[in-house]
C-alpha atoms as a PDB file:
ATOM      1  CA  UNK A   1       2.991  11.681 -16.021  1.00  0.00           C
ATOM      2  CA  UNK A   2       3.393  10.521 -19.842  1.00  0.00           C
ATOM      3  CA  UNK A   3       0.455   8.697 -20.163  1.00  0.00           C
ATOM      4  CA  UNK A   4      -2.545   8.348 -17.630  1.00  0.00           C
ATOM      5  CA  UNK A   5      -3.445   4.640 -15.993  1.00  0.00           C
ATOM      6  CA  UNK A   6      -7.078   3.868 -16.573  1.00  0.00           C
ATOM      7  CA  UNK A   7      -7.763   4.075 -12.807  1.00  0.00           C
ATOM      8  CA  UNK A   8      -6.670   7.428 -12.559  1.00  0.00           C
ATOM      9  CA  UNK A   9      -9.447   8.459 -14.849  1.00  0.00           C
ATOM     10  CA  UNK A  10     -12.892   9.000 -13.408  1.00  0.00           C
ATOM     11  CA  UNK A  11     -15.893   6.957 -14.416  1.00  0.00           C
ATOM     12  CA  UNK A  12     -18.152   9.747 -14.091  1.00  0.00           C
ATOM     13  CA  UNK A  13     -17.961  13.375 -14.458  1.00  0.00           C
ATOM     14  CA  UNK A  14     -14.408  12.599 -16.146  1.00  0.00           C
ATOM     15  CA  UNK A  15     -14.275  16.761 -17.652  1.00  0.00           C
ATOM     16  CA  UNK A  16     -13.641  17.493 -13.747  1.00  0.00           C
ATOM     17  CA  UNK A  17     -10.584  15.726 -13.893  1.00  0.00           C
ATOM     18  CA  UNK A  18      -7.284  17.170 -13.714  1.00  0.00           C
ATOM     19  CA  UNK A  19      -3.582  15.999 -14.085  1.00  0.00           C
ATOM     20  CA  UNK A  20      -1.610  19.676 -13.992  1.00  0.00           C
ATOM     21  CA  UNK A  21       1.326  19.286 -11.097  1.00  0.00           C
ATOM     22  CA  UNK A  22       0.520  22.951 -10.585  1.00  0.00           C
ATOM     23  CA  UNK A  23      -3.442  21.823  -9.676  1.00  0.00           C
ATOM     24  CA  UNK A  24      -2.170  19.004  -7.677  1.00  0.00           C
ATOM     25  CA  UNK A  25       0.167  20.803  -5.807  1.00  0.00           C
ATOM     26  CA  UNK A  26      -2.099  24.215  -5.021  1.00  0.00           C
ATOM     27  CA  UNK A  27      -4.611  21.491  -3.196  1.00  0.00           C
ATOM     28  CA  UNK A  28      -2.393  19.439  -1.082  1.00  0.00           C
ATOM     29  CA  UNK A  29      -0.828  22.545   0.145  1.00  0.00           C
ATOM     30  CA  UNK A  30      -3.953  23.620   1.485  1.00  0.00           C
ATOM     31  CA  UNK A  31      -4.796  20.367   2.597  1.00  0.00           C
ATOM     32  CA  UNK A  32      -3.404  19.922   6.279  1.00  0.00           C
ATOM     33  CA  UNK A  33      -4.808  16.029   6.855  1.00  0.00           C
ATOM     34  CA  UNK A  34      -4.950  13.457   3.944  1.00  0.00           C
ATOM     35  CA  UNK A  35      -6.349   9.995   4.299  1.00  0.00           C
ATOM     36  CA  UNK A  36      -3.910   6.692   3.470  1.00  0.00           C
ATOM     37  CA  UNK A  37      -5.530   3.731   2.342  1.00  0.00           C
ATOM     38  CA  UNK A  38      -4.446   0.174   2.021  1.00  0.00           C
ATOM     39  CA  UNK A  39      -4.664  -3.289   2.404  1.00  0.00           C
ATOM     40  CA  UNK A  40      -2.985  -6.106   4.579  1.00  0.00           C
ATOM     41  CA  UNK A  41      -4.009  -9.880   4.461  1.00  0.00           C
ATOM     42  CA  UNK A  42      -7.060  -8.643   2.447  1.00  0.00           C
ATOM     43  CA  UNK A  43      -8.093  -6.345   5.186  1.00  0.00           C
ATOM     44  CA  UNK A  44      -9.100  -3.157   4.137  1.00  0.00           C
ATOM     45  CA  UNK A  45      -7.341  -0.174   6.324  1.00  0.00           C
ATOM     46  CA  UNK A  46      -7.454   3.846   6.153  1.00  0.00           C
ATOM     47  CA  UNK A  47      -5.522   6.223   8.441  1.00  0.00           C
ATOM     48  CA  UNK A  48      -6.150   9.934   8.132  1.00  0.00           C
ATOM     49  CA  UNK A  49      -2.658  11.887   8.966  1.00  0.00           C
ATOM     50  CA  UNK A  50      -1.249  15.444   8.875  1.00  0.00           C
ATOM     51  CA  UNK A  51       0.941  15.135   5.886  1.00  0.00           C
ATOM     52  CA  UNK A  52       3.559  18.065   3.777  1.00  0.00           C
ATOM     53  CA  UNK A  53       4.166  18.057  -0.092  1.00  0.00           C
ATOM     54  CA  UNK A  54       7.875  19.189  -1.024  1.00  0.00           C
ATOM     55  CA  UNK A  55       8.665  19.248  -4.848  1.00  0.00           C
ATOM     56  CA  UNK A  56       7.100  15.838  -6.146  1.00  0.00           C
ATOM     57  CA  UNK A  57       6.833  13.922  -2.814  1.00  0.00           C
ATOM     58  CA  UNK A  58       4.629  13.941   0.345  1.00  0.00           C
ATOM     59  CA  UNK A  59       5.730  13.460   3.259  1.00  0.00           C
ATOM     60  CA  UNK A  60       4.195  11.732   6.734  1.00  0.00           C
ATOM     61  CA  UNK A  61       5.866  11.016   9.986  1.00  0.00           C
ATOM     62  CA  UNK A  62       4.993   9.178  13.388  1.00  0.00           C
ATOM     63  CA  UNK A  63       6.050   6.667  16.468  1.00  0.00           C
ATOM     64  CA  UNK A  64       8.744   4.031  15.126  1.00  0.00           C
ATOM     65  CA  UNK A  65       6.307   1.669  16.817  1.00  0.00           C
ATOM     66  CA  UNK A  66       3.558   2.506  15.366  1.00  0.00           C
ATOM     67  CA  UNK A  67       1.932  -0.809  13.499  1.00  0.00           C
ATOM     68  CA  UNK A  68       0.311   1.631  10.546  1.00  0.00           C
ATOM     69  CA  UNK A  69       3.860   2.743   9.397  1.00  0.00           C
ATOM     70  CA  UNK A  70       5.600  -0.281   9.728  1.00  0.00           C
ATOM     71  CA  UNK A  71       3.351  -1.835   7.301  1.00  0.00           C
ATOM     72  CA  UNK A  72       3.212   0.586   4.726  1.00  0.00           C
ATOM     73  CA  UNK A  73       7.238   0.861   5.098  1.00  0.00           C
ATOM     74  CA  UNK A  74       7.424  -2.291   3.566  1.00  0.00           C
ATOM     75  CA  UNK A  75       6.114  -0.790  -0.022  1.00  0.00           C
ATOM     76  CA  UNK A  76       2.676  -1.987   0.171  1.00  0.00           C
ATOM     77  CA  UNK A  77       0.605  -0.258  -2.741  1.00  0.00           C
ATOM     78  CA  UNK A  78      -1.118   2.912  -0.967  1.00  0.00           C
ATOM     79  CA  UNK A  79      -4.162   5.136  -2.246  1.00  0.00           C
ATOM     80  CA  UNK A  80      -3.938   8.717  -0.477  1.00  0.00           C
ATOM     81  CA  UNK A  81      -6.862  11.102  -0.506  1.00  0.00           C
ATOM     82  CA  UNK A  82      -7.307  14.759   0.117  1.00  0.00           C
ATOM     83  CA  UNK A  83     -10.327  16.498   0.114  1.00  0.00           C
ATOM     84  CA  UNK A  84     -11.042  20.443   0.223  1.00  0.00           C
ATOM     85  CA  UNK A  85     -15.489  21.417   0.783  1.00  0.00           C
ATOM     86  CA  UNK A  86     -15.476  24.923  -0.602  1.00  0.00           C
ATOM     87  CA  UNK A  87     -19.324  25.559  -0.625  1.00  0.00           C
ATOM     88  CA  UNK A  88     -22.195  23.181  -0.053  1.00  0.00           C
ATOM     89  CA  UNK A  89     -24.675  23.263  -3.610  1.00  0.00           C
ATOM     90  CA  UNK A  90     -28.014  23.580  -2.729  1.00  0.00           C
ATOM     91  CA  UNK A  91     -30.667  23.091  -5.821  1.00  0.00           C
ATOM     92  CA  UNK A  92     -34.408  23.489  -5.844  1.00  0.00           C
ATOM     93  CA  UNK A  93     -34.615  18.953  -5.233  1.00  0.00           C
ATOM     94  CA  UNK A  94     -32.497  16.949  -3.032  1.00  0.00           C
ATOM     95  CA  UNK A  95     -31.528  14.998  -6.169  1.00  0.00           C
ATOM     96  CA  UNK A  96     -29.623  17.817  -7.559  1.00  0.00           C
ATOM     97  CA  UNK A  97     -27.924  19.053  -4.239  1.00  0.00           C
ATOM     98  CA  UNK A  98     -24.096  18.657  -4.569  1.00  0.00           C
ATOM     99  CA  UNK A  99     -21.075  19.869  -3.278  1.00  0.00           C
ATOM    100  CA  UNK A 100     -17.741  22.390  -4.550  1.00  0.00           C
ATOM    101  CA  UNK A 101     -14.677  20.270  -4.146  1.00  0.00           C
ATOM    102  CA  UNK A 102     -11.200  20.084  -4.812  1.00  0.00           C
ATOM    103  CA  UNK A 103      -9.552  16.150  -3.857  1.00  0.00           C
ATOM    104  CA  UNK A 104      -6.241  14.662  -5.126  1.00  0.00           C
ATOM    105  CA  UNK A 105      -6.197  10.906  -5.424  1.00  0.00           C
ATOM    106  CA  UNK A 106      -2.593   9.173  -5.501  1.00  0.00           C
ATOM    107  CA  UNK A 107      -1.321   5.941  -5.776  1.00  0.00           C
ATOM    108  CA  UNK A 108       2.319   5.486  -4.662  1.00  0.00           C
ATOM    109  CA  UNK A 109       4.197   3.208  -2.342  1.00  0.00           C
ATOM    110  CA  UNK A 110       6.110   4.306   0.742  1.00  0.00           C
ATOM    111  CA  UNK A 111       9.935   5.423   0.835  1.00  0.00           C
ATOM    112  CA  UNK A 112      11.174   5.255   4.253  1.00  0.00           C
ATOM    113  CA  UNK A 113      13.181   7.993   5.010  1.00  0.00           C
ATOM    114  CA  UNK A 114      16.575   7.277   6.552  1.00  0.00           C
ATOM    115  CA  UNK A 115      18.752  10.279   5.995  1.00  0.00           C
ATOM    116  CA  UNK A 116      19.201  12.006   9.595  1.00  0.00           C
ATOM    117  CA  UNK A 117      19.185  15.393   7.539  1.00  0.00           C
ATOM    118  CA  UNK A 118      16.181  15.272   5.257  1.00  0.00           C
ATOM    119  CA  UNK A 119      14.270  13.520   8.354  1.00  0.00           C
ATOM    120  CA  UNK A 120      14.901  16.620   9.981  1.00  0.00           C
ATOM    121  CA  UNK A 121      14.133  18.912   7.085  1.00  0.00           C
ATOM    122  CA  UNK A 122      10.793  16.758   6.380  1.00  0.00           C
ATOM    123  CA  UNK A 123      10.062  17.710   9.962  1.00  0.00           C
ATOM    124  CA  UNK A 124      10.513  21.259   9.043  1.00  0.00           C
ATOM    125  CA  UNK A 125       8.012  21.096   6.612  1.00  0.00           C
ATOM    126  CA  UNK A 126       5.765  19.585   7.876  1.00  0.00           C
ATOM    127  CA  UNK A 127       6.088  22.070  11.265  1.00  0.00           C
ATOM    128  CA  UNK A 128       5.704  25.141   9.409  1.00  0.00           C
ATOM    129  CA  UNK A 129       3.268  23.965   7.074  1.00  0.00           C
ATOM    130  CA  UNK A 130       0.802  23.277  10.252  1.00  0.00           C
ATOM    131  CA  UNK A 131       1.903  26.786  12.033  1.00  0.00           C
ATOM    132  CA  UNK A 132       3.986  28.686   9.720  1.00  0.00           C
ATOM    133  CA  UNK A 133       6.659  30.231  11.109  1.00  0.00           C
ATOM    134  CA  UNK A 134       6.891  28.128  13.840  1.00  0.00           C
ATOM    135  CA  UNK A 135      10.176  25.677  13.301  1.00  0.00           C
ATOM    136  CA  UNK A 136      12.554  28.472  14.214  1.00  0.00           C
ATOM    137  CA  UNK A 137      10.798  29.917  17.156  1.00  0.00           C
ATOM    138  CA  UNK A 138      10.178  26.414  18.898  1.00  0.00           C
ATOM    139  CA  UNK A 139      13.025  24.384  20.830  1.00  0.00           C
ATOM    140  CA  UNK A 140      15.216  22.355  18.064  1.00  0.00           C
ATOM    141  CA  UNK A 141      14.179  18.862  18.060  1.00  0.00           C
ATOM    142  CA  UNK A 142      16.604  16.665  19.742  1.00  0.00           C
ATOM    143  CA  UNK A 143      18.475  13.616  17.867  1.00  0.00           C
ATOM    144  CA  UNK A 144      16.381  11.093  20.384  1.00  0.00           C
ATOM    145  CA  UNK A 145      13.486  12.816  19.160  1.00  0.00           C
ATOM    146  CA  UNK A 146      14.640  12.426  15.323  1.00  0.00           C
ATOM    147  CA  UNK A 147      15.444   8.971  15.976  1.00  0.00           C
ATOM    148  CA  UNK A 148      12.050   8.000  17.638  1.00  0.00           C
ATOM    149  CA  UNK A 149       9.823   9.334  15.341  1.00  0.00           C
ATOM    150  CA  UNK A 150      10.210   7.727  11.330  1.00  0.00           C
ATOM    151  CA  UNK A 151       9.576   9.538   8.020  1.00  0.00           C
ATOM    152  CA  UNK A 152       8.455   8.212   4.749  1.00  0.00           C
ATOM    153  CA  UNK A 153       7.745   9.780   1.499  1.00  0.00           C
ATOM    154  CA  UNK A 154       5.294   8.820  -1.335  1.00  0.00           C
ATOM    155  CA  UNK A 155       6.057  10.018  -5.224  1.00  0.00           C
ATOM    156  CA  UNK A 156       3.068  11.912  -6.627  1.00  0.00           C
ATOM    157  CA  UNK A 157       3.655  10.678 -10.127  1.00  0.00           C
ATOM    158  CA  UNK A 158       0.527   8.694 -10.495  1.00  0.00           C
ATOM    159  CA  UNK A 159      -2.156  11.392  -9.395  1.00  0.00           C
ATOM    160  CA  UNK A 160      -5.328  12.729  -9.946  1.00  0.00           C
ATOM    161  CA  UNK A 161      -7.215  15.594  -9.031  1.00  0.00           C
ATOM    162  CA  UNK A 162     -11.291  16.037  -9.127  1.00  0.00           C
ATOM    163  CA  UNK A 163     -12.817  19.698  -8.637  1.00  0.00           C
ATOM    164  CA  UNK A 164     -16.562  20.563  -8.729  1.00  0.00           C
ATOM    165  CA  UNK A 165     -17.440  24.281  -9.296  1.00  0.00           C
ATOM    166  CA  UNK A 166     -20.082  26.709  -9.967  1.00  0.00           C
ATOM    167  CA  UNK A 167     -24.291  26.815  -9.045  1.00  0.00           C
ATOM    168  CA  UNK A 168     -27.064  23.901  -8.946  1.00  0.00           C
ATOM    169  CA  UNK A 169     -27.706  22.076 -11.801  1.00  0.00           C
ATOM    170  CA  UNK A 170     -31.340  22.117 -11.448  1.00  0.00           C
ATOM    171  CA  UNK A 171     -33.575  20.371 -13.969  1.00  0.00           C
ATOM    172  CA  UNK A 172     -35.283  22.977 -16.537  1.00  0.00           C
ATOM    173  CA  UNK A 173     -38.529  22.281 -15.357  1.00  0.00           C
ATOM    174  CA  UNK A 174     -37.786  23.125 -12.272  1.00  0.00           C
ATOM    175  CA  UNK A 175     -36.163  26.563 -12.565  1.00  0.00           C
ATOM    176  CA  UNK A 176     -39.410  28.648 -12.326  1.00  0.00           C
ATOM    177  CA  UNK A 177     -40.379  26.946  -8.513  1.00  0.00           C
ATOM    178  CA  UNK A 178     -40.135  29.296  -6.097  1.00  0.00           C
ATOM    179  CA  UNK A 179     -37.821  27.576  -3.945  1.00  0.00           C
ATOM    180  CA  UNK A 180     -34.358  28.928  -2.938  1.00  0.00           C
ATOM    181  CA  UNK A 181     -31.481  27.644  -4.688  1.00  0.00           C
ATOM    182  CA  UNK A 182     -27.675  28.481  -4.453  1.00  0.00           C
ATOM    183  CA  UNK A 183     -23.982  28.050  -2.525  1.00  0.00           C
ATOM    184  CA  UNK A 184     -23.839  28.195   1.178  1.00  0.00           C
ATOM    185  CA  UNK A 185     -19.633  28.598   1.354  1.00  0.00           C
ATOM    186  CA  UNK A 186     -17.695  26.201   3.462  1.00  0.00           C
ATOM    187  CA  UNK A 187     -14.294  27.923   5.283  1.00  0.00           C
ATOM    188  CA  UNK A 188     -12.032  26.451   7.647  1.00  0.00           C
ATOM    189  CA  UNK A 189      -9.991  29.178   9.585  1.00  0.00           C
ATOM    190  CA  UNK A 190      -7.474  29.540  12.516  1.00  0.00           C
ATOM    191  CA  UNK A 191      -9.130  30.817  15.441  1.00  0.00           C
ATOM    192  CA  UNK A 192      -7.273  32.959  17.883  1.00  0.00           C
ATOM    193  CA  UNK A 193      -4.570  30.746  20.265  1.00  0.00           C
ATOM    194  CA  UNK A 194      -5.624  29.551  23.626  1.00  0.00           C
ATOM    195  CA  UNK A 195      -2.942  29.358  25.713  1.00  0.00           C
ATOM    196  CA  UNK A 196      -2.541  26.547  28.491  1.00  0.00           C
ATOM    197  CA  UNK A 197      -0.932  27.260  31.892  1.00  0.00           C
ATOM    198  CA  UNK A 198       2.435  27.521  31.152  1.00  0.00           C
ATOM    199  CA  UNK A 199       1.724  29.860  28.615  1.00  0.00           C
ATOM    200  CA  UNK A 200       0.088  32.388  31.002  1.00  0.00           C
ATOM    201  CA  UNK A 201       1.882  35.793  30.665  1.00  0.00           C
ATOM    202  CA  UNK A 202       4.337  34.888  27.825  1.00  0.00           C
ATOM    203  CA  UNK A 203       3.131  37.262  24.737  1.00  0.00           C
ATOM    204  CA  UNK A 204       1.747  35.747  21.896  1.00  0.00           C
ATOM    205  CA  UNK A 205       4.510  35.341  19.030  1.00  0.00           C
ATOM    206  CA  UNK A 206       4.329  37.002  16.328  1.00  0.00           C
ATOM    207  CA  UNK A 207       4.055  34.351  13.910  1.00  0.00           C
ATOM    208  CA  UNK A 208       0.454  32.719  15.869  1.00  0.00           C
ATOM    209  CA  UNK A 209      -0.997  36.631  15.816  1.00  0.00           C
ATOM    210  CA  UNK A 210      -3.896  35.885  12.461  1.00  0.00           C
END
């Protein structure tokens, strides 16, 4: 980005904005669902999806039929939002309690992928970003399967990203109560695999082993 829209800029707390790729990136990797926003006859619409970043695009996929993507394939303005809780901030008064984030905003419009190849690859991503090392060890999607299912891409140029860090901000007259203030981390983690029924007896690949 050369120069940074207004709306991209946050009307409070605007030193916890950042505009680094590398920032940008680091969260939406981590990110496995983001949230797509946008509007249709002035009706106001949000979809959460599982979504993959490669080099300066993201990338979603679902049913050809589905009504979501075939409006946003037409190149509807789109807001897309990811959010990361990394420890809930708990102060000595409500009105100070907060929360340690990390969220990209991004304003794009939808490319509709119609390369069989980068489809496929987008798939890929997407696949092993979900369960790493899975793509290879699953059965290779077949071309009905390609051909059902659509792609589209959205260019991260105009992006955002907000992060809160660090302890309460409590107010100085309140620092000497003798109440309990601090972070209470948040972590999402893979559990071990469950297998269903037609898993029984087949050993657990190496790549689902955590």
């Amino acid at each position: 980005m050369t120069s940074i829209p207004p709306y991209l800029i946050p009307s409070r707390s605007a030193k916890r904005a950042h505009y680094d790729p590398a920032v940008l990136h680091s969260i939406l990797d981590e990110a496995l669902v983001c949230t797509i926003s946008y509007s249709v006859d002035n009706m106001p619409f949000m979809i959460p999806t599982a979504f993959v970043r490669h080099e300066n695009k993201i990338y979603i996929h679902g049913s050809v039929g589905s009504h979501f993507l075939r409006e946003i394939e037409k190149g509807i303005p789109v807001c897309i939002s990811v959010t990361l809780i990394d420890d809930l901030v708990v102060a000595k008064s409500a009105f100070s309690h907060s929360v340690n984030y990390r969220s990209v905003i991004i304003f794009s419009k939808a490319e509709k992928i119609e390369d069989f190849d980068l489809k496929t690859a987008a798939f890929e991503w997407l696949t092993d970003k979900m369960v790493p090392g899975s793509w290879e060890y699953l059965r290779p999607m077949k071309q009905n399967e390609v051909n059902k299912t659509m792609a589209l891409a959205f260019c991260i140029d105009e992006a955002s990203a907000k992060i809160r860090t660090g302890m309460p901000k409590d107010e100085p007259e309140d620092l000497e109560l003798p109440i309990w203030s601090g972070l209470i981390p948040v972590s999402a983690k893979k559990q071990a695999p469950v297998p269903d029924e037609s898993s029984a007896g087949i050993p657990l690949p190496k790549h689902l082993r955590y």
